[in-house]
Each structure stands twice: as C-alpha cells, then as structure tokens.
C-alpha cells in the first residue's frame, strides 16, 4: 500500500511526540524505581510514534542517518553518555568512601565526644539487630541514619542489619522480640534492648554491654539532702538518670539505719545536706574513706539553707585528708553570670581526667563556698583543683554584711580578705591507697534547674565525670549530649528522595542536553 508522503510538520510532530514519550518513560521509571505500567506504556508509545514516522518517510530516515546531522548528533549523544558515566562513577566513589562534615554551629549532626570515645574502645564487635516492619518506615530511616554514624566511627567493630519481624517472624521469636521497632545491641552472649532512637539510648546500651558488673552508687539521705527522685528545680533526678544511662545502679543510703557503708559501694554521694551528720555517721564515713573508699560531697554555702553544725560535721569526715570546706561565700565580680557576683562562671580547670574534656566550656555555680586545700599532706595524697574562680575573687565570711549590702543594692568589697583564685572543686586521691574524694563547694550547680538542655554549661558533665573518676570508669569520662539534643536526621519519603534525585541527577543534565540540542537545531 502506497501512502502519500506526509508533510514536514506532521513528521516533526511525530518525532517530537516520540521523544516526549521516551522522556516520560524515563521519568516514570526513575520515580517508581522499576519498569512499571506507566513507563512501559510511555516506552511503547515512543516506539510506535517513531515507527510510524519511519514508515511514512523511510527515505527521510535513511538520509537523516547517512547525513552529517546524524553524525553530529551521535557524537553529542556519545559525549553526553561519557559525561553521565563519569558522574555515575563519581557517585559510586562518593558512596563507597563517604566523608561527613557537620557545619552546624551546635554540632547537631555529630556524635558526642563520649560516644566516639566509647565506640573507639569497644572490646568486642557489636551488632545491632533492628526489627522494623513496613509500618515503621519513618522510624526506620531515623534509626538507620544514627546506626550508620555509629558504624562509621567504630573502626569496624559496630555493624547493624534490619530484620522485618513480620516477614521473618521466627527470627524475631528466636531473639525474643515482640515489639515492632525494637533494636537489640548484641556483644557476644550479652544483649541490650532499645526502643528509642536517640544517641543517649544507643550509647547507654553500649555502656551496659561493656560493663561486666553494674556498679552501685549510694546517695546519703536523712540530713535534708537533695532528692535524686525529685523532678523539681532543686532535685537531682537528671543526675540520677545520667548515672543510670552510664550503667550505674543508684540507691539511697541512710547511715542512721545501716551502721556501715555497704561493701559493694563504688562510691558514696552526699549532696546538699542541711542538717549535721551524727557522730557515728561521721566515724562510719571516715572509716570508709580511710579504707580506700570513694566519696563525692557537694555542700552549699551557709548563705543558703544550711543548718548549724553541718560544715563542722563534714569537715570532721575530711580531717584525715587535710582538706575542709570554708564557711564563706565566693564573690567573683569579674567572672560571674548576669552581673551576679555570687554566681561564679568558671572556665579554669585543673589537669585531671574529670575536667580534661571540658576545655573551653564553662560551668556555673549559683552561690558557692570555697574549699581549703592548703593543708593536704602531699606525701599521702594528691590534690588537684578541678575548678577555680578568677584572680579578682575572694571568700566573703561576713555573711551579715554581705546580706545587708545586697539588700541595699551594693556589693561590699573584699576588705582585708585575700583576693585570688578560690577553689570551687577539688579532687584528692591517696598516694598509697585506693581512696578517692571529690568536693564541690556548691550543690545547686548539678540540680535539675542548672543542668537543663537549654543551658550552655557543662555542669552535668562535670558531676558525672567526677563519679566516673571515683568509680574508676575513666573510659566513660567525656562530654554528653543534653537529653533533648538528640541526633536529628532529615526524613523523606521514597517519592521525595526520587524527586530530589530527578531534580539533581536527571533534570540538570537534561537541561544541558536540551541546550546542546537547541544549538544543534540552530546550526544544522
């Protein structure tokens, strides 16, 4: 059957529609991630339209193939294919040798120094088994991003894999997993379960795997101390949770009921007592310390609600160590918070594992007393000032004059009192023994209201680092992320990911190709 040769406009329209259908097929294939019905239909349409154009004007197609424009076009296609191939190769290399840079000011997408330290010190390989079904896709992406960071920084000692608990129900039962979205951290025959996908939870699980035993921290009670269960501003609930995340068991201890410190105590904590210790409690604590015990004492100044005899009773516990709390209030007019000279902001730290990671980060002490470390016998003990105030500070002992001056809106001068750095926190350890001691001239600094995630101070790190040093858990000493500052990942649906891919990998090269085609069309 002979057909009349169609007009040039009709042929151009056929070829244009065929090319458009071909592009539509490619776009549909990229978005769906497979050769689905839309891409197949578009591809068949492109073939059909191209076939019709060739059938209607075969001599034109033959002349076009044998002509110079086809040769130029073929060269352009080959050059474009080479360019795309190079881009694909560069993407493959980037995926296999990925590097990370966190340019946010708050380092929001970086793991904390403590997590990095723990990952580098893993004694055995750890595998995370993440049980996520199709119903947990968004949570899975967040968990996968965080797990990938842990693997990246573990020097090959951390790996993970996802398991669908619905499709692989027998495997989930084998591991005892009944809740979708559960992650098991497995090291040898030990395992820890996590259902929250934050750095704190993941690192806490690693710490509990590393520890072969759970150290016990006893918190003294019965003298008006800070309550480790209280969630209010003055409570210590955040400290308790931080210690529990690091694998400690935190328990109360009342020496009025139990005459001695339990033998399994990794350390004893006394924070903010407002009533004096009984004589037998003093003797029990002295005996514990001198026998190689570990103790942390944080004592508010007498300016606050500290009863008579409290300082004297605690100093009797410390007498054999040559260190004592002074009955004063530190005044620091140079380095203090919000023009309040009674709230020193310290950035001067001594050389100790407790403060090694705090360089460049301030700690704040709302009303503190100084510590007298001038009489520590150096042949028996090593003492380090952990935190000092500025050179312009002093210890005010005339609390009546200080209260009167503050009520009148003025700050009394130092008078004849010595001016210079005051010891806010001191660490002492026995030279020929295992005994360790950490003193803080303030108990407020680690209360809930002063360790919040919105504060720029490292108060919580300082306190928990001190406990880790006392219990000889130096591997855990570091900087922790605040509880609410979790690692955040950018979540996107598969369609959104493919859209971004289309715009950056497909659309931009196509624009270049289109520009080239326009130039060719004008010059043909």
Short mmCIF file of C-alpha atoms in Angstrom, two decimals:
data_model
loop_
_atom_site.label_atom_id
_atom_site.label_comp_id
_atom_site.label_asym_id
_atom_site.label_seq_id
_atom_site.Cartn_x
_atom_site.Cartn_y
_atom_site.Cartn_z
CA UNK A 1 0.00 0.00 0.00
CA UNK A 2 1.40 3.33 -1.05
CA UNK A 3 0.73 6.29 1.17
CA UNK A 4 1.29 9.87 0.25
CA UNK A 5 4.33 11.33 1.94
CA UNK A 6 3.07 13.40 4.90
CA UNK A 7 4.02 16.99 5.36
CA UNK A 8 7.23 18.00 7.12
CA UNK A 9 5.22 19.42 10.03
CA UNK A 10 3.48 16.10 10.66
CA UNK A 11 6.80 14.24 10.63
CA UNK A 12 8.31 16.70 13.09
CA UNK A 13 5.29 16.34 15.34
CA UNK A 14 5.61 12.54 15.30
CA UNK A 15 9.30 12.66 16.16
CA UNK A 16 8.68 15.27 18.85
CA UNK A 17 5.92 13.22 20.44
CA UNK A 18 8.09 10.10 20.30
CA UNK A 19 10.91 11.93 22.08
CA UNK A 20 8.47 13.28 24.67
CA UNK A 21 7.09 9.80 25.32
CA UNK A 22 10.65 8.49 25.70
CA UNK A 23 11.44 11.14 28.32
CA UNK A 24 8.17 10.39 30.13
CA UNK A 25 9.10 6.70 30.24
CA UNK A 26 12.47 7.55 31.80
CA UNK A 27 10.89 9.85 34.40
CA UNK A 28 8.27 7.25 35.35
CA UNK A 29 10.92 4.56 35.67
CA UNK A 30 13.07 6.75 37.92
CA UNK A 31 10.23 7.79 40.25
CA UNK A 32 8.78 4.29 40.60
CA UNK A 33 12.16 2.66 40.89
CA UNK A 34 11.06 -0.08 38.49
CA UNK A 35 9.76 -0.60 34.98
CA UNK A 36 6.08 -0.23 35.84
CA UNK A 37 2.99 0.16 33.70
CA UNK A 38 3.35 3.96 33.12
CA UNK A 39 6.94 3.65 31.94
CA UNK A 40 6.11 0.62 29.74
CA UNK A 41 3.15 2.41 28.13
CA UNK A 42 5.22 5.53 27.50
CA UNK A 43 8.04 3.47 26.05
CA UNK A 44 5.68 1.57 23.71
CA UNK A 45 4.15 4.86 22.64
CA UNK A 46 7.58 6.27 21.82
CA UNK A 47 8.42 3.19 19.75
CA UNK A 48 5.06 3.33 17.99
CA UNK A 49 5.33 7.01 17.09
CA UNK A 50 8.92 6.62 15.91
CA UNK A 51 7.94 3.56 13.87
CA UNK A 52 5.09 5.44 12.20
CA UNK A 53 7.39 8.33 11.32
CA UNK A 54 9.92 5.94 9.76
CA UNK A 55 7.18 4.03 7.91
CA UNK A 56 5.72 7.20 6.46
CA UNK A 57 9.05 8.63 5.32
CA UNK A 58 11.69 5.88 5.18
CA UNK A 59 13.85 7.79 2.69
CA UNK A 60 13.99 10.74 5.08
CA UNK A 61 15.10 8.48 7.97
CA UNK A 62 17.74 6.87 5.71
CA UNK A 63 19.02 10.26 4.56
CA UNK A 64 18.99 11.53 8.12
CA UNK A 65 21.07 8.55 9.33
CA UNK A 66 23.56 8.93 6.49
CA UNK A 67 23.78 12.71 6.79
CA UNK A 68 26.10 14.96 8.75
CA UNK A 69 23.43 15.98 11.28
CA UNK A 70 23.13 12.36 12.42
CA UNK A 71 26.91 12.12 12.80
CA UNK A 72 26.94 15.32 14.86
CA UNK A 73 24.02 14.07 16.90
CA UNK A 74 25.69 10.72 17.50
CA UNK A 75 28.81 12.50 18.70
CA UNK A 76 26.72 14.61 21.04
CA UNK A 77 24.97 11.53 22.41
CA UNK A 78 28.28 9.74 22.96
CA UNK A 79 29.75 12.79 24.68
CA UNK A 80 26.67 13.05 26.90
CA UNK A 81 26.85 9.34 27.71
CA UNK A 82 30.50 9.73 28.66
CA UNK A 83 29.64 12.70 30.89
CA UNK A 84 26.84 10.76 32.58
CA UNK A 85 29.14 7.77 33.02
CA UNK A 86 31.74 9.93 34.74
CA UNK A 87 29.08 11.37 37.06
CA UNK A 88 27.86 7.86 37.92
CA UNK A 89 31.41 6.76 38.65
CA UNK A 90 31.97 9.77 40.91
CA UNK A 91 28.73 8.98 42.77
CA UNK A 92 29.80 5.38 43.29
CA UNK A 93 33.15 6.52 44.68
CA UNK A 94 31.41 9.04 46.93
CA UNK A 95 29.11 6.34 48.33
CA UNK A 96 31.92 3.86 48.98
CA UNK A 97 34.27 6.44 50.50
CA UNK A 98 31.79 8.76 52.19
CA UNK A 99 33.03 11.60 54.36
CA UNK A 100 30.97 13.64 56.82
CA UNK A 101 31.20 17.31 57.71
CA UNK A 102 28.87 18.85 60.26
CA UNK A 103 28.87 22.61 59.63
CA UNK A 104 26.08 23.46 62.09
CA UNK A 105 27.15 25.75 64.91
CA UNK A 106 25.71 23.42 67.57
CA UNK A 107 27.25 20.28 66.00
CA UNK A 108 23.71 18.92 65.88
CA UNK A 109 24.52 16.13 63.46
CA UNK A 110 27.66 14.89 65.19
CA UNK A 111 28.04 12.20 67.80
CA UNK A 112 29.18 13.39 71.21
CA UNK A 113 32.84 13.02 72.23
CA UNK A 114 31.80 10.46 74.84
CA UNK A 115 30.08 8.28 72.23
CA UNK A 116 33.11 8.48 69.94
CA UNK A 117 35.34 7.50 72.85
CA UNK A 118 33.16 4.51 73.71
CA UNK A 119 32.99 3.37 70.07
CA UNK A 120 36.77 3.51 69.77
CA UNK A 121 37.14 1.44 72.97
CA UNK A 122 34.69 -1.38 72.18
CA UNK A 123 36.31 -4.56 73.49
CA UNK A 124 34.40 -6.84 71.09
CA UNK A 125 32.37 -6.47 67.90
CA UNK A 126 28.81 -5.28 68.49
CA UNK A 127 25.94 -5.99 66.13
CA UNK A 128 22.65 -4.10 66.25
CA UNK A 129 19.61 -6.10 65.14
CA UNK A 130 16.90 -3.63 64.16
CA UNK A 131 13.45 -5.21 63.96
CA UNK A 132 11.36 -2.88 61.80
CA UNK A 133 8.34 -3.84 59.74
CA UNK A 134 6.90 -1.86 56.84
CA UNK A 135 4.74 0.00 59.38
CA UNK A 136 7.85 1.65 60.89
CA UNK A 137 9.43 3.09 57.76
CA UNK A 138 9.82 6.65 59.06
CA UNK A 139 11.29 5.50 62.37
CA UNK A 140 13.49 3.09 60.47
CA UNK A 141 15.06 5.92 58.50
CA UNK A 142 15.91 7.84 61.69
CA UNK A 143 17.34 4.72 63.32
CA UNK A 144 19.30 3.77 60.20
CA UNK A 145 20.90 7.21 60.00
CA UNK A 146 22.05 7.04 63.62
CA UNK A 147 23.20 3.42 63.35
CA UNK A 148 25.17 4.34 60.25
CA UNK A 149 27.02 7.02 62.20
CA UNK A 150 27.89 4.51 64.92
CA UNK A 151 29.22 2.09 62.31
CA UNK A 152 31.20 4.84 60.60
CA UNK A 153 33.11 5.77 63.76
CA UNK A 154 33.60 2.27 65.24
CA UNK A 155 36.66 1.18 63.27
CA UNK A 156 34.79 -1.87 62.03
CA UNK A 157 33.60 -3.03 65.47
CA UNK A 158 29.97 -1.98 65.06
CA UNK A 159 27.57 -3.31 62.46
CA UNK A 160 23.82 -3.45 62.05
CA UNK A 161 21.15 -5.08 59.97
CA UNK A 162 17.42 -4.67 59.64
CA UNK A 163 15.02 -7.56 60.12
CA UNK A 164 11.33 -7.45 59.24
CA UNK A 165 9.62 -9.04 62.29
CA UNK A 166 6.53 -9.80 60.18
CA UNK A 167 8.24 -11.40 57.21
CA UNK A 168 10.79 -13.12 59.48
CA UNK A 169 8.60 -13.84 62.49
CA UNK A 170 10.56 -16.94 63.51
CA UNK A 171 13.79 -14.92 63.70
CA UNK A 172 12.06 -12.30 65.84
CA UNK A 173 10.80 -15.03 68.20
CA UNK A 174 14.28 -16.54 68.34
CA UNK A 175 15.64 -13.21 69.64
CA UNK A 176 12.68 -12.74 71.96
CA UNK A 177 11.46 -9.60 70.18
CA UNK A 178 7.73 -8.98 70.38
CA UNK A 179 7.57 -5.22 69.76
CA UNK A 180 7.93 -3.70 66.33
CA UNK A 181 10.70 -1.09 66.22
CA UNK A 182 12.95 -2.86 68.72
CA UNK A 183 16.73 -2.71 68.34
CA UNK A 184 18.92 -5.32 70.04
CA UNK A 185 22.56 -4.47 70.66
CA UNK A 186 24.43 -7.78 70.83
CA UNK A 187 28.01 -8.30 72.04
CA UNK A 188 28.95 -11.95 72.46
CA UNK A 189 26.24 -13.53 74.61
CA UNK A 190 25.15 -10.19 76.07
CA UNK A 191 22.36 -8.02 74.69
CA UNK A 192 20.64 -4.73 75.41
CA UNK A 193 17.24 -3.69 74.07
CA UNK A 194 16.40 -0.19 72.85
CA UNK A 195 13.07 1.22 71.64
CA UNK A 196 14.03 4.93 71.46
CA UNK A 197 16.28 6.06 68.63
CA UNK A 198 18.48 8.67 70.28
CA UNK A 199 22.19 8.85 70.83
CA UNK A 200 21.72 8.72 74.60
CA UNK A 201 19.81 5.45 74.38
CA UNK A 202 22.23 3.85 71.92
CA UNK A 203 25.33 4.88 73.88
CA UNK A 204 23.74 3.79 77.14
CA UNK A 205 23.13 0.37 75.62
CA UNK A 206 26.80 0.13 74.59
CA UNK A 207 27.95 1.15 78.08
CA UNK A 208 25.81 -1.56 79.67
CA UNK A 209 27.23 -4.10 77.25
CA UNK A 210 30.80 -3.09 78.07
CA UNK A 211 30.30 -3.23 81.82
CA UNK A 212 30.67 -6.74 83.19
CA UNK A 213 29.09 -5.68 86.51
CA UNK A 214 26.73 -2.89 87.47
CA UNK A 215 28.47 -0.53 89.93
CA UNK A 216 26.36 0.81 92.77
CA UNK A 217 26.31 4.47 93.73
CA UNK A 218 24.87 5.13 97.19
CA UNK A 219 23.33 8.54 97.87
CA UNK A 220 23.22 9.51 101.54
CA UNK A 221 19.83 10.51 102.96
CA UNK A 222 18.46 11.62 106.31
CA UNK A 223 20.06 15.09 106.52
CA UNK A 224 17.87 17.14 104.17
CA UNK A 225 19.95 16.26 101.13
CA UNK A 226 18.90 16.82 97.53
CA UNK A 227 16.42 14.17 96.41
CA UNK A 228 17.57 12.03 93.48
CA UNK A 229 13.94 11.25 92.64
CA UNK A 230 12.67 14.85 92.65
CA UNK A 231 11.87 16.34 89.25
CA UNK A 232 11.56 19.92 90.54
CA UNK A 233 14.16 22.65 90.11
CA UNK A 234 16.15 21.70 93.21
CA UNK A 235 16.00 17.94 92.70
CA UNK A 236 18.69 15.64 91.33
CA UNK A 237 16.55 13.47 89.06
CA UNK A 238 18.56 14.44 85.98
CA UNK A 239 21.79 13.42 87.69
CA UNK A 240 20.26 10.07 88.63
CA UNK A 241 19.11 9.43 85.08
CA UNK A 242 22.51 10.39 83.69
CA UNK A 243 24.22 7.94 86.05
CA UNK A 244 21.76 5.18 85.18
CA UNK A 245 22.39 5.75 81.48
CA UNK A 246 26.04 5.09 82.18
CA UNK A 247 25.29 1.75 83.76
CA UNK A 248 25.16 2.63 87.46
CA UNK A 249 22.61 1.46 89.98
CA UNK A 250 21.75 4.48 92.12
CA UNK A 251 20.39 3.67 95.57
CA UNK A 252 19.71 5.67 98.75
CA UNK A 253 21.74 5.03 101.91
CA UNK A 254 20.70 6.09 105.41
CA UNK A 255 23.55 5.57 107.86
CA UNK A 256 21.16 6.10 110.76
CA UNK A 257 19.66 2.74 109.78
CA UNK A 258 22.72 0.96 108.45
CA UNK A 259 25.82 1.46 110.56
CA UNK A 260 28.35 0.92 107.77
CA UNK A 261 28.76 1.70 104.10
CA UNK A 262 27.84 -1.39 102.01
CA UNK A 263 30.83 -3.30 100.72
CA UNK A 264 29.59 -3.14 97.11
CA UNK A 265 29.62 0.66 97.02
CA UNK A 266 31.51 2.00 94.01
CA UNK A 267 31.12 5.48 95.52
CA UNK A 268 29.08 7.35 98.11
CA UNK A 269 27.49 10.71 97.30
CA UNK A 270 26.46 13.41 99.78
CA UNK A 271 24.79 16.42 98.14
CA UNK A 272 23.37 19.46 99.86
CA UNK A 273 22.81 18.31 103.47
CA UNK A 274 21.06 20.88 105.66
CA UNK A 275 21.44 19.03 108.95
CA UNK A 276 24.67 17.81 110.57
CA UNK A 277 25.84 14.22 110.48
CA UNK A 278 25.60 12.19 113.65
CA UNK A 279 28.83 11.25 115.38
CA UNK A 280 28.54 7.59 114.43
CA UNK A 281 27.84 8.59 110.82
CA UNK A 282 30.98 10.71 110.82
CA UNK A 283 33.01 7.77 112.11
CA UNK A 284 31.46 5.39 109.57
CA UNK A 285 32.32 7.68 106.67
CA UNK A 286 35.84 8.35 107.97
CA UNK A 287 36.47 4.64 108.26
CA UNK A 288 35.09 4.06 104.77
CA UNK A 289 37.26 6.78 103.21
CA UNK A 290 40.46 5.83 105.01
CA UNK A 291 39.97 2.19 103.99
CA UNK A 292 40.08 3.15 100.31
CA UNK A 293 36.50 4.31 99.84
CA UNK A 294 35.29 6.78 97.22
CA UNK A 295 33.16 9.77 98.11
CA UNK A 296 31.69 12.88 96.48
CA UNK A 297 30.50 15.74 98.68
CA UNK A 298 28.72 18.84 97.39
CA UNK A 299 27.93 21.43 100.07
CA UNK A 300 26.05 24.70 99.69
CA UNK A 301 27.36 27.81 101.50
CA UNK A 302 25.88 28.89 104.81
CA UNK A 303 24.21 31.78 102.96
CA UNK A 304 21.67 29.23 101.83
CA UNK A 305 19.57 26.88 103.89
CA UNK A 306 22.45 25.08 105.61
CA UNK A 307 21.91 24.46 109.29
CA UNK A 308 24.36 25.00 112.13
CA UNK A 309 26.94 22.28 112.59
CA UNK A 310 26.69 20.88 109.04
CA UNK A 311 30.06 22.22 107.88
CA UNK A 312 31.77 21.17 111.10
CA UNK A 313 30.43 17.61 110.94
CA UNK A 314 31.51 17.13 107.31
CA UNK A 315 34.93 18.62 107.94
CA UNK A 316 35.40 16.01 110.68
CA UNK A 317 34.93 13.34 107.98
CA UNK A 318 37.63 15.05 105.92
CA UNK A 319 40.05 15.79 108.72
CA UNK A 320 42.47 12.94 107.97
CA UNK A 321 42.75 14.11 104.35
CA UNK A 322 43.81 17.64 105.30
CA UNK A 323 41.02 19.31 103.34
CA UNK A 324 37.99 21.28 104.53
CA UNK A 325 35.03 23.38 103.46
CA UNK A 326 35.31 27.04 104.43
CA UNK A 327 32.43 28.96 105.98
CA UNK A 328 32.29 31.65 103.33
CA UNK A 329 30.65 32.64 100.07
CA UNK A 330 32.71 33.19 96.95
CA UNK A 331 32.39 36.65 95.43
CA UNK A 332 33.67 36.95 91.88
CA UNK A 333 32.94 40.37 90.34
CA UNK A 334 34.91 39.56 87.18
CA UNK A 335 33.72 36.12 86.06
CA UNK A 336 30.11 35.68 87.12
CA UNK A 337 26.76 35.17 85.49
CA UNK A 338 24.46 38.06 84.54
CA UNK A 339 26.28 40.55 86.81
CA UNK A 340 25.56 38.37 89.85
CA UNK A 341 28.95 38.20 91.60
CA UNK A 342 27.72 35.35 93.81
CA UNK A 343 27.29 33.03 90.80
CA UNK A 344 30.81 32.35 89.53
CA UNK A 345 31.15 31.17 85.96
CA UNK A 346 34.32 29.15 85.81
CA UNK A 347 36.40 28.20 82.83
CA UNK A 348 39.66 27.46 84.62
CA UNK A 349 40.16 23.77 85.19
CA UNK A 350 42.96 21.77 86.71
CA UNK A 351 44.70 18.88 84.96
CA UNK A 352 42.52 15.92 85.79
CA UNK A 353 40.66 13.26 83.78
CA UNK A 354 37.47 14.76 85.24
CA UNK A 355 37.95 18.11 83.51
CA UNK A 356 40.10 17.08 80.54
CA UNK A 357 37.18 17.20 78.10
CA UNK A 358 35.73 20.43 79.50
CA UNK A 359 38.30 22.79 77.99
CA UNK A 360 36.59 25.79 76.51
CA UNK A 361 33.23 25.04 78.17
CA UNK A 362 32.10 26.96 81.23
CA UNK A 363 30.49 25.72 84.41
CA UNK A 364 28.30 27.89 86.64
CA UNK A 365 27.89 27.73 90.43
CA UNK A 366 24.90 29.65 91.88
CA UNK A 367 26.26 30.66 95.32
CA UNK A 368 29.27 28.60 96.32
CA UNK A 369 31.74 28.30 99.15
CA UNK A 370 35.48 27.84 98.81
CA UNK A 371 37.50 24.77 99.74
CA UNK A 372 40.68 24.92 101.79
CA UNK A 373 43.20 22.56 100.19
CA UNK A 374 46.32 24.18 101.64
CA UNK A 375 46.92 21.53 104.29
CA UNK A 376 46.64 18.35 102.23
CA UNK A 377 49.74 16.26 103.11
CA UNK A 378 51.47 15.73 99.78
CA UNK A 379 53.26 12.59 100.96
CA UNK A 380 49.92 10.81 101.45
CA UNK A 381 47.56 12.46 99.00
CA UNK A 382 47.50 14.05 95.56
CA UNK A 383 45.15 17.01 95.31
CA UNK A 384 44.04 18.77 92.13
CA UNK A 385 41.93 21.89 91.95
CA UNK A 386 39.28 20.93 89.43
CA UNK A 387 37.64 24.36 89.19
CA UNK A 388 38.92 27.79 90.21
CA UNK A 389 37.43 31.27 90.19
CA UNK A 390 39.09 34.38 88.72
CA UNK A 391 42.06 36.29 90.16
CA UNK A 392 39.69 39.03 91.40
CA UNK A 393 37.53 36.78 93.62
CA UNK A 394 37.51 36.27 97.33
CA UNK A 395 35.74 34.28 100.04
CA UNK A 396 33.34 36.52 101.97
CA UNK A 397 33.00 35.42 105.59
CA UNK A 398 30.94 38.35 106.90
CA UNK A 399 27.66 36.99 105.67
CA UNK A 400 25.62 39.54 107.64
CA UNK A 401 27.32 42.47 105.93
CA UNK A 402 27.00 40.69 102.59
CA UNK A 403 23.24 40.19 103.02
CA UNK A 404 22.79 43.81 104.11
CA UNK A 405 24.83 45.13 101.19
CA UNK A 406 22.96 43.03 98.66
CA UNK A 407 19.60 44.12 100.09
CA UNK A 408 20.72 47.74 99.55
CA UNK A 409 21.83 47.00 96.01
CA UNK A 410 25.56 47.25 96.62
CA UNK A 411 28.34 44.72 96.86
CA UNK A 412 30.75 45.04 99.80
CA UNK A 413 34.44 44.99 98.85
CA UNK A 414 36.90 42.34 99.97
CA UNK A 415 38.17 44.46 102.85
CA UNK A 416 41.25 42.77 104.22
CA UNK A 417 40.39 39.35 102.84
CA UNK A 418 42.85 37.73 100.45
CA UNK A 419 41.91 38.17 96.80
CA UNK A 420 42.79 35.48 94.29
CA UNK A 421 41.57 32.23 92.71
CA UNK A 422 39.28 30.29 95.01
CA UNK A 423 38.96 26.51 94.84
CA UNK A 424 35.39 25.61 93.82
CA UNK A 425 36.02 21.90 93.34
CA UNK A 426 38.91 19.68 94.39
CA UNK A 427 39.83 16.05 93.70
CA UNK A 428 42.03 14.15 96.15
CA UNK A 429 43.37 10.60 96.00
CA UNK A 430 45.54 8.51 98.25
CA UNK A 431 49.14 8.01 97.12
CA UNK A 432 49.39 4.52 98.59
CA UNK A 433 45.78 3.51 98.56
CA UNK A 434 42.63 3.41 96.51
CA UNK A 435 40.76 6.14 98.31
CA UNK A 436 39.38 8.99 96.21
CA UNK A 437 37.48 12.11 97.11
CA UNK A 438 35.80 14.91 95.14
CA UNK A 439 34.48 18.04 96.83
CA UNK A 440 32.24 20.74 95.35
CA UNK A 441 31.61 24.00 97.20
CA UNK A 442 28.07 24.07 95.83
CA UNK A 443 25.22 21.59 95.48
CA UNK A 444 22.99 23.80 93.33
CA UNK A 445 25.21 23.52 90.28
CA UNK A 446 24.02 19.97 89.49
CA UNK A 447 20.36 20.46 90.44
CA UNK A 448 17.76 19.96 87.72
CA UNK A 449 17.35 23.69 87.04
CA UNK A 450 21.07 24.09 86.31
CA UNK A 451 21.68 21.08 84.06
CA UNK A 452 18.90 21.69 81.55
CA UNK A 453 19.44 21.14 77.86
CA UNK A 454 18.89 24.84 77.17
CA UNK A 455 21.84 25.94 79.31
CA UNK A 456 25.30 26.33 77.80
CA UNK A 457 27.11 24.98 80.86
CA UNK A 458 28.82 21.62 81.38
CA UNK A 459 27.59 21.21 84.96
CA UNK A 460 26.12 17.75 84.40
CA UNK A 461 29.25 16.54 82.61
CA UNK A 462 31.41 17.79 85.49
CA UNK A 463 29.34 15.97 88.10
CA UNK A 464 29.01 12.67 86.20
CA UNK A 465 32.68 12.75 85.18
CA UNK A 466 33.56 13.05 88.86
CA UNK A 467 31.51 9.93 89.65
CA UNK A 468 33.15 8.06 86.77
CA UNK A 469 36.58 9.03 88.09
CA UNK A 470 35.67 7.92 91.60
CA UNK A 471 34.48 4.52 90.34
CA UNK A 472 37.50 4.12 88.01
CA UNK A 473 35.31 4.25 84.92
CA UNK A 474 37.55 6.68 83.08
CA UNK A 475 36.51 5.35 79.67
CA UNK A 476 33.11 6.96 80.25
CA UNK A 477 34.51 10.39 81.05
CA UNK A 478 33.59 12.85 78.35
CA UNK A 479 31.03 15.30 77.07
CA UNK A 480 27.48 14.09 76.75
CA UNK A 481 24.76 15.46 74.61
CA UNK A 482 21.94 17.05 76.53
CA UNK A 483 18.92 14.74 76.86
CA UNK A 484 16.82 16.70 74.37
CA UNK A 485 19.60 17.42 71.88
CA UNK A 486 19.29 14.16 70.04
CA UNK A 487 20.88 13.48 66.71
CA UNK A 488 18.34 14.58 64.14
CA UNK A 489 18.05 13.12 60.70
CA UNK A 490 16.36 14.52 57.63
CA UNK A 491 13.47 12.21 56.82
CA UNK A 492 11.98 11.90 53.36
CA UNK A 493 9.58 9.53 51.72
CA UNK A 494 10.83 7.37 48.85
CA UNK A 495 8.94 9.60 46.40
CA UNK A 496 10.61 12.71 47.87
CA UNK A 497 14.01 11.06 47.59
CA UNK A 498 13.36 10.19 43.96
CA UNK A 499 12.12 13.72 43.28
CA UNK A 500 15.35 15.16 44.66
CA UNK A 501 17.23 12.62 42.58
CA UNK A 502 15.29 13.62 39.47
CA UNK A 503 15.99 17.30 40.00
CA UNK A 504 19.69 16.99 40.77
CA UNK A 505 20.80 13.98 38.73
CA UNK A 506 18.34 13.87 35.82
CA UNK A 507 16.86 17.32 35.26
CA UNK A 508 20.11 19.25 35.39
CA UNK A 509 21.93 17.04 32.84
CA UNK A 510 18.81 17.12 30.66
CA UNK A 511 18.89 20.88 30.68
CA UNK A 512 22.46 20.72 29.44
CA UNK A 513 21.42 18.25 26.75
CA UNK A 514 18.47 20.43 25.77
CA UNK A 515 20.74 23.44 25.43
CA UNK A 516 23.04 21.37 23.23
CA UNK A 517 20.08 20.20 21.15
CA UNK A 518 18.93 23.77 20.62
CA UNK A 519 22.39 24.79 19.46
CA UNK A 520 22.46 21.80 17.11
CA UNK A 521 19.00 22.64 15.80
CA UNK A 522 20.04 26.19 15.05
CA UNK A 523 23.28 25.17 13.35
CA UNK A 524 22.16 22.07 11.43
#
